[in-house]
CSV table of C-alpha atoms in Angstrom, one decimal:
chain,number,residue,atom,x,y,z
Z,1,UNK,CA,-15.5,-5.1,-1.9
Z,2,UNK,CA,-15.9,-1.4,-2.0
Z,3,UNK,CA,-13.7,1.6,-1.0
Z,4,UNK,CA,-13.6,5.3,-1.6
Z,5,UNK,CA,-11.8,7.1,-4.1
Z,6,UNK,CA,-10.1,10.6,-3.0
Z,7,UNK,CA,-8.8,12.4,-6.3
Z,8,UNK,CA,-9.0,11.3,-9.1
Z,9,UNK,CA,-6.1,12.8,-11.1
Z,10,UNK,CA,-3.7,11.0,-13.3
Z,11,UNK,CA,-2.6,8.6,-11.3
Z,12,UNK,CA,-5.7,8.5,-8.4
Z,13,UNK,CA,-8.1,8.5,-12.0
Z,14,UNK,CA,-5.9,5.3,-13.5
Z,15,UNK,CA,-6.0,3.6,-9.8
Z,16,UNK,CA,-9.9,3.8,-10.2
Z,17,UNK,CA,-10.6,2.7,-13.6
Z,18,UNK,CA,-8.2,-0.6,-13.1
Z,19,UNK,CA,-9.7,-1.3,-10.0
Z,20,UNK,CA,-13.0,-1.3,-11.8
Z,21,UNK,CA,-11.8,-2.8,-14.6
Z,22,UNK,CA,-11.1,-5.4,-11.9
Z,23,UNK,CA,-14.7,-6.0,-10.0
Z,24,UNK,CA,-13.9,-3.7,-6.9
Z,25,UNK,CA,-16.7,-1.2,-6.2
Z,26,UNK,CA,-15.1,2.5,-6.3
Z,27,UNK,CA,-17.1,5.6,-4.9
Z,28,UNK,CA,-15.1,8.4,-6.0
Z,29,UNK,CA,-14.7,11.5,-5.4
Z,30,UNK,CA,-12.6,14.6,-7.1
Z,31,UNK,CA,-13.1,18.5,-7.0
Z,32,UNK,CA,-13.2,18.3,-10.3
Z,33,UNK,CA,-16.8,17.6,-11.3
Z,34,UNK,CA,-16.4,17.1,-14.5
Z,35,UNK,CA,-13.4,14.4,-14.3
Z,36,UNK,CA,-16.1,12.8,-11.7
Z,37,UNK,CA,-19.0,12.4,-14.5
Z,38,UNK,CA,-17.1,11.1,-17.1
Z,39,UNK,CA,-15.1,7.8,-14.9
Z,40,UNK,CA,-18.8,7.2,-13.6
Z,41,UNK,CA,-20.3,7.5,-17.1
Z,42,UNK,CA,-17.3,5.4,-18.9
Z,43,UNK,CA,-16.2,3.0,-16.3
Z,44,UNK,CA,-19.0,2.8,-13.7
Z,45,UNK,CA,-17.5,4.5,-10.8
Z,46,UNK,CA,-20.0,5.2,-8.1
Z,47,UNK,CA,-19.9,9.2,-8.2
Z,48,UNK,CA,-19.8,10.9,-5.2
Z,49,UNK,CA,-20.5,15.0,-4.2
Z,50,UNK,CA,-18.4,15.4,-1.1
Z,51,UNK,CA,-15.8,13.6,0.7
Z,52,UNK,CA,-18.5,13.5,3.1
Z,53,UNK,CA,-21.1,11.8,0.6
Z,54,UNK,CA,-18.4,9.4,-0.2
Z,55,UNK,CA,-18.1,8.1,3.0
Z,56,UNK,CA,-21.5,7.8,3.8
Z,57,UNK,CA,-21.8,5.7,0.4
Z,58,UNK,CA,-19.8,3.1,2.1
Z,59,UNK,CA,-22.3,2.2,4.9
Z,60,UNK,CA,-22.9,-1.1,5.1
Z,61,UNK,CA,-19.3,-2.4,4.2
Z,62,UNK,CA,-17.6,-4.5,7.5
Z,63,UNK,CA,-15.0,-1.5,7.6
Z,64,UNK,CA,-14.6,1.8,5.6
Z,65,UNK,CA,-11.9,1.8,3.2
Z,66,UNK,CA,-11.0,5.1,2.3
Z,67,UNK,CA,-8.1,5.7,-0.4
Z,68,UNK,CA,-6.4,9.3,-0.3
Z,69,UNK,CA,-4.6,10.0,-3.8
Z,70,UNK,CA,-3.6,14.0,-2.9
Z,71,UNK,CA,-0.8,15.9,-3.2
Z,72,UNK,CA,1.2,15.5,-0.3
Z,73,UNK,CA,1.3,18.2,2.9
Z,74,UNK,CA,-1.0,20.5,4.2
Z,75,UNK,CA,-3.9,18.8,1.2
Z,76,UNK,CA,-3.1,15.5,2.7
Z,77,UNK,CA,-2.7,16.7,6.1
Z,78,UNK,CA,-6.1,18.4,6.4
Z,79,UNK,CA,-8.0,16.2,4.5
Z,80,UNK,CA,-7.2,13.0,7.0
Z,81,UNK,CA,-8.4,15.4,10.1
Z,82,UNK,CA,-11.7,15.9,8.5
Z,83,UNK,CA,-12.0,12.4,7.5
Z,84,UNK,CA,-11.6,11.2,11.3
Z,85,UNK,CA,-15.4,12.4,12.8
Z,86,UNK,CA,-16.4,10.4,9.7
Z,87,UNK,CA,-15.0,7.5,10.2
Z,88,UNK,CA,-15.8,4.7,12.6
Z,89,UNK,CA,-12.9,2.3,14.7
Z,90,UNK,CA,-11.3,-0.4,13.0
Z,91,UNK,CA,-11.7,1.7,9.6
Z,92,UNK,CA,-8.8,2.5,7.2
Z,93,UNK,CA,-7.3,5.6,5.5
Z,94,UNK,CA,-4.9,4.5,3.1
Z,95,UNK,CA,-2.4,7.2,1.8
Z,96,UNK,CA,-1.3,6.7,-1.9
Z,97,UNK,CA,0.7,10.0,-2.1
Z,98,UNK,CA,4.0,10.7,-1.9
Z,99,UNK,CA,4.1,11.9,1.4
Z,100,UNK,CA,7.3,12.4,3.3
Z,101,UNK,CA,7.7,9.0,5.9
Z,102,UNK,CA,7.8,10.7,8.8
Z,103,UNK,CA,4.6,12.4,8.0
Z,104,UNK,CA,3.4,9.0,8.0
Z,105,UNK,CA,4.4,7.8,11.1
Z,106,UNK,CA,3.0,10.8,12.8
Z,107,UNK,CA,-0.3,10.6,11.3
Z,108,UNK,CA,-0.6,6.7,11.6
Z,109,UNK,CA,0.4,7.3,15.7
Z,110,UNK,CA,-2.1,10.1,15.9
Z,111,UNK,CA,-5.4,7.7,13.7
Z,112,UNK,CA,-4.2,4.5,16.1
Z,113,UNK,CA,-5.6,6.6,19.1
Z,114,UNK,CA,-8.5,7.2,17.4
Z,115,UNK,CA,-9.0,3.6,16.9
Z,116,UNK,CA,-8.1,4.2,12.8
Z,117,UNK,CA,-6.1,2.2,10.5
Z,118,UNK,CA,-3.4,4.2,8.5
Z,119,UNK,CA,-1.9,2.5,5.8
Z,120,UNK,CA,1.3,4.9,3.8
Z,121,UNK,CA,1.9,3.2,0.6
Z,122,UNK,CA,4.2,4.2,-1.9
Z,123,UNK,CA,3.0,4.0,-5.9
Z,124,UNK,CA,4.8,3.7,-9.0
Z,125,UNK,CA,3.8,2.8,-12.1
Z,126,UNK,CA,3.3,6.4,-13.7
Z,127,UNK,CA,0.5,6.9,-16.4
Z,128,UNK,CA,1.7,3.9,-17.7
Z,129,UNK,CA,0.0,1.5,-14.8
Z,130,UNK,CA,-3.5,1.5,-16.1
Z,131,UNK,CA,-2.4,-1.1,-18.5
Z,132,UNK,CA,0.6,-2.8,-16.6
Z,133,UNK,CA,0.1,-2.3,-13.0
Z,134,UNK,CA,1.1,-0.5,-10.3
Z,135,UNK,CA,4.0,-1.6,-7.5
Z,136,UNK,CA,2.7,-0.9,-4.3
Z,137,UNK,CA,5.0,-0.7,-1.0
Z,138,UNK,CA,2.6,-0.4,2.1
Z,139,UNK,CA,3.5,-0.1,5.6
Z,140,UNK,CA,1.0,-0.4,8.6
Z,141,UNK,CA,-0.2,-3.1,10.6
Z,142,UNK,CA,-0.7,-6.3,9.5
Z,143,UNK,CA,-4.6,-6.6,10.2
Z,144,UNK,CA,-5.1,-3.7,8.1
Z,145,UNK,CA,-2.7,-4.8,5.6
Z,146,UNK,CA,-4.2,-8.2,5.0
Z,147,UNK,CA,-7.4,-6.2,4.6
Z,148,UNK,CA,-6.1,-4.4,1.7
Z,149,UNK,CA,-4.6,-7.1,-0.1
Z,150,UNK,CA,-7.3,-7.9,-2.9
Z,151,UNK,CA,-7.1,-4.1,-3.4
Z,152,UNK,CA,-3.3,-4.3,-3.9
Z,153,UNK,CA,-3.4,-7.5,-5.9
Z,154,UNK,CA,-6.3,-5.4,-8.3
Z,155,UNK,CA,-3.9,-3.1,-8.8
Z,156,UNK,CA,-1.1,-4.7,-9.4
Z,157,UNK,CA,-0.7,-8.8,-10.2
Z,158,UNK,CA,-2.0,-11.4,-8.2
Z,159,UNK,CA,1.1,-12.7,-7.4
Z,160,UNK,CA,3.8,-9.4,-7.6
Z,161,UNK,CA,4.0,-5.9,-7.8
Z,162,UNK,CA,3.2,-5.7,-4.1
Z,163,UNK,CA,4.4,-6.0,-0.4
Z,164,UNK,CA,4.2,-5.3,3.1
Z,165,UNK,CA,7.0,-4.2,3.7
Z,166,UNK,CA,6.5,-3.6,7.4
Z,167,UNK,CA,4.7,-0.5,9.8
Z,168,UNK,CA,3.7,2.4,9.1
Z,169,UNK,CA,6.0,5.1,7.4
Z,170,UNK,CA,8.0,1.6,5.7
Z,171,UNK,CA,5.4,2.0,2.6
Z,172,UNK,CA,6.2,5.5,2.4
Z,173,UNK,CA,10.0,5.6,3.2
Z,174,UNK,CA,10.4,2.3,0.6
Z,175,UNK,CA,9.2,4.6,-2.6
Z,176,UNK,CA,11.4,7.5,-0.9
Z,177,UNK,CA,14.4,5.6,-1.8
Z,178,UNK,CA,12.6,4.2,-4.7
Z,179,UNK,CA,12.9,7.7,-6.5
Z,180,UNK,CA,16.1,8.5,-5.4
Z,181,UNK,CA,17.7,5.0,-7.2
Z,182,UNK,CA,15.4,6.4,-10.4
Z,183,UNK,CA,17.3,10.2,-10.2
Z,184,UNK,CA,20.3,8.4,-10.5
Z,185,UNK,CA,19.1,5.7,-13.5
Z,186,UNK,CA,17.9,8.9,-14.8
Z,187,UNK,CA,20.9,10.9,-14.6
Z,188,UNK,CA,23.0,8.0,-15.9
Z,189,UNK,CA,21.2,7.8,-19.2
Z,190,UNK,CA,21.0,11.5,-19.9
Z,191,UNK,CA,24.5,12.0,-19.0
Z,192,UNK,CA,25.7,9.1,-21.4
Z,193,UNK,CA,23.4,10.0,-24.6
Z,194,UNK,CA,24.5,13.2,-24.2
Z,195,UNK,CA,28.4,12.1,-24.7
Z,196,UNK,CA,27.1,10.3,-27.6
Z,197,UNK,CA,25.2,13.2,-29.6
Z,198,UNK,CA,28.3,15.2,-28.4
Z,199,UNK,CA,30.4,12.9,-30.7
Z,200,UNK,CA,29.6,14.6,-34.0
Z,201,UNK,CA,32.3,13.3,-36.3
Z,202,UNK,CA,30.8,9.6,-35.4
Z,203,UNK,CA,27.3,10.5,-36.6
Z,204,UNK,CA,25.6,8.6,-34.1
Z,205,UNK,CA,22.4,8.0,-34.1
Z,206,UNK,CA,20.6,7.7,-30.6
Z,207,UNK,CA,17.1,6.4,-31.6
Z,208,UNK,CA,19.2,3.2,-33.1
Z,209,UNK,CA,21.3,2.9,-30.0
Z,210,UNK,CA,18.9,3.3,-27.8
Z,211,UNK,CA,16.8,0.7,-29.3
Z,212,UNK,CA,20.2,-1.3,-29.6
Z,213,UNK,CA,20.7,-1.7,-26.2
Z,214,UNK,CA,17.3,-2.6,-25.1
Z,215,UNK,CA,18.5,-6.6,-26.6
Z,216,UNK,CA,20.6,-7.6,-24.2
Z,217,UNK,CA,22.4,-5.1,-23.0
Z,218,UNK,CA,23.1,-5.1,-19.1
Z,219,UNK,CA,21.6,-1.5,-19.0
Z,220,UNK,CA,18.2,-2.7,-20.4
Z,221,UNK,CA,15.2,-1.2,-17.9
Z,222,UNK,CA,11.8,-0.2,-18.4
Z,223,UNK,CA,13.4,3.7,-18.2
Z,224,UNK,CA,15.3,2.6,-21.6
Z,225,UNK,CA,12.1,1.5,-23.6
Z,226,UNK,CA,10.8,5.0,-23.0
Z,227,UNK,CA,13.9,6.9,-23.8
Z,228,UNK,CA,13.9,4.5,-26.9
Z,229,UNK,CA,11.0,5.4,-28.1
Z,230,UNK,CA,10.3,9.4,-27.1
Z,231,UNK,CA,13.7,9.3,-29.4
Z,232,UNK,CA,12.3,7.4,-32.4
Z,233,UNK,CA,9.8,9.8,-33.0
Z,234,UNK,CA,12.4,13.4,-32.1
Z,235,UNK,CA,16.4,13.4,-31.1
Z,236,UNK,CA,16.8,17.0,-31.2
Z,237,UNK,CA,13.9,17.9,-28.5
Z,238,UNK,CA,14.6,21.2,-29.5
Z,239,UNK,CA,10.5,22.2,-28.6
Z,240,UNK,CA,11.9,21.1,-24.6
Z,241,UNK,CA,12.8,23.5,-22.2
Z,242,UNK,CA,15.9,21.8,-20.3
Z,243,UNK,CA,14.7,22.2,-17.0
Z,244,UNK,CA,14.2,19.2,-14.8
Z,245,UNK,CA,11.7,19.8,-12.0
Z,246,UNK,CA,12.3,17.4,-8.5
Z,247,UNK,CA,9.1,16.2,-6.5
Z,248,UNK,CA,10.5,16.1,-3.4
Z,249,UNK,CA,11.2,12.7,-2.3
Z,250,UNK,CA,15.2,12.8,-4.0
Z,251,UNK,CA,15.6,16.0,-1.6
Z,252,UNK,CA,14.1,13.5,0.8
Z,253,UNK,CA,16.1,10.6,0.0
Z,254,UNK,CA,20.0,12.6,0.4
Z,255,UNK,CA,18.7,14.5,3.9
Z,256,UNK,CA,18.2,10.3,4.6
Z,257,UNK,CA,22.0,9.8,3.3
Z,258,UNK,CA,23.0,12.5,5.4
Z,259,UNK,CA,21.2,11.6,8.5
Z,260,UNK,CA,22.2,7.8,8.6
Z,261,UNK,CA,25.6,8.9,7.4
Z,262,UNK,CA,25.5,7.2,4.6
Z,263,UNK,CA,27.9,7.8,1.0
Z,264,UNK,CA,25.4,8.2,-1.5
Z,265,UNK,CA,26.9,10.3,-4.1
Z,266,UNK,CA,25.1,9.3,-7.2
Z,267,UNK,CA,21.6,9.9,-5.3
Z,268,UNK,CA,22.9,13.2,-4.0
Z,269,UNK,CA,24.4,14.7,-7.9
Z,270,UNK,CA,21.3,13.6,-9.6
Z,271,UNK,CA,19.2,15.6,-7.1
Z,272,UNK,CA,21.6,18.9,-7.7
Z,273,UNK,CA,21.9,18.3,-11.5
Z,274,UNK,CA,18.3,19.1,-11.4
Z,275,UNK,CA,18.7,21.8,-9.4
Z,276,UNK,CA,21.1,23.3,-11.8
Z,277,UNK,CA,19.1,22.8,-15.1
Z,278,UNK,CA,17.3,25.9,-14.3
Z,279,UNK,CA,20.5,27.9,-15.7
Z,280,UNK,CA,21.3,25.3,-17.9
Z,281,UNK,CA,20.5,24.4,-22.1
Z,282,UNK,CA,22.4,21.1,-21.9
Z,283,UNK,CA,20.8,18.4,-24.1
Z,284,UNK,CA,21.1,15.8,-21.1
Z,285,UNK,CA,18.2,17.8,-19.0
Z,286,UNK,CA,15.9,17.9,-22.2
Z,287,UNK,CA,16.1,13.9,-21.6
Z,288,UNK,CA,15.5,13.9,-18.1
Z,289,UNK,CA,12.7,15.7,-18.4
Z,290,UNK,CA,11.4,13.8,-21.6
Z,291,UNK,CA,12.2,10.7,-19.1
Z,292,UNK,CA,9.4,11.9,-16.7
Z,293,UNK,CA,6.8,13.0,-18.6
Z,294,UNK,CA,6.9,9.5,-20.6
Z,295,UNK,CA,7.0,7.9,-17.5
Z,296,UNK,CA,4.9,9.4,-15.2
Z,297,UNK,CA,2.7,12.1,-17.4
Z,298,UNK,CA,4.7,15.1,-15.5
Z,299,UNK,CA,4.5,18.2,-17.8
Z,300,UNK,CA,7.3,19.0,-19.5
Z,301,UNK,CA,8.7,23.1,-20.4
Z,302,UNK,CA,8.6,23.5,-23.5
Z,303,UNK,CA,9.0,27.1,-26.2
């Protein structure tokens, strides 16, 4: 089975090299040339020039798989318009972003005309799903969904880490909420470890907690183990910048609240807690942000 690669940054880079690591052919592609040479030199990625020579390197397979890992917008936006004169019916464009749902459903109403596939699916896994694997929620229609499935299973497990969770803009709108449940995990931890290094005449020290409560506590989660150890090695994180940057899909997730009518109050104070550590130097946005960089490889401010 082969597809085509489109950017091959941190996460889109990862995606490749596991599905290598896996036997599926990749022809990638990336404007950087140089992160091209060197997954096609280490991991045997088919290198391509052009989104253009990419496709064209996928003649001869039943139906073009085509795998989009872009920033999401106008970059994603454009870049499916130009893919369509490529592209043959019955062919697939699968969106790996974090695009906004709705986006989604527009675009995968506007490829059906053309007799195109669209498949949203929302990624997690961070930097860290190289090694572990990735969850993958997909939305789209079935045919092209069972299509994809040894791709998904690649990526993830053969038996977990991935769904269908229904049509198109369901991938997409699944790891919408997704990140707005992790602002609110995130918010919790950063909030309570900050109470506790508040407690000076107690001494407490947070790398042994932390660590503490990853044996069977009832708060023990994969967002622990990297607060544990990012803490074992500095508690002061006085090199961070407490600023807490948002990608998007938290805004995205309270407009939801607000549209349904739903109460979600954690969602919607995490969200504005990271809005408000611009003009703040409170230790509990240093960990937030430590949070998503060990997570997910997002940069982090520092002096």
């Amino acid at each position: 089975m082969k597809l085509a690669m489109i950017g091959l940054g941190k996460m889109g880079g990862n995606m490749t090299r596991r599905l290598l690591k896996h036997g599926i052919e990749v022809v990638g592609f990336d404007f950087n040339e140089d992160t091209v040479n060197q997954i096609s030199l280490t991991n045997g990625m088919i290198p391509a020039t052009s989104v253009e020579d990419a496709v064209a390197k996928l003649s001869g397979e039943p139906q073009k798989i085509v795998w989009l890992m872009l920033p999401s917008g106008e970059i994603t936006e454009n870049q499916i318009k130009d893919l369509v004169p490529l592209l043959n019916k019955g062919d697939i464009i699968v969106d790996g972003g974090n695009s906004n749902y709705k986006h989604s459903q527009r675009r995968g109403a506007w490829l059906a005309e053309q007799g195109i596939h669209f498949i949203d699916c929302g990624t997690s896994g961070g930097i860290w799903g190289l090694e572990n694997g990735y969850c993958l929620m997909y939305g789209g229609a079935k045919e092209a969904a069972d299509i994809i499935a040894p791709i998904a299973k690649a990526l993830t497990h053969e038996d977990r880490g991935w769904a269908h969770v229904g049509p198109v803009g369901s991938g997409h709108f699944t790891k919408m909420i997704h990140n707005g449940i992790e602002y609110g995990m995130m918010q919790a931890f950063a909030e309570g470890l900050d109470l506790l290094k508040g407690k000076e005449e107690f001494g407490l020290d947070l790398a042994q907690i932390t660590e503490l409560w990853r044996h069977g506590s009832v708060v023990r989660s994969w967002l622990l183990d990297l607060t544990a150890e990012a803490l074992a090695h500095d508690q002061e994180l006085a090199t961070i910048v407490p600023y807490v940057a948002d990608s998007g899909e938290g805004r995205w997730t309270v407009v939801e609240a607000v549209d349904q009518g739903v109460a979600a109050p954690v969602l919607t104070v995490a969200l504005q807690a990271r809005f408000r550590s611009q003009d703040s130097k409170g230790y509990s946005y240093k960990l937030l942000s430590l949070m998503r960089n060990a997570f997910g490889g997002h940069a982090v401010k520092t002096k």
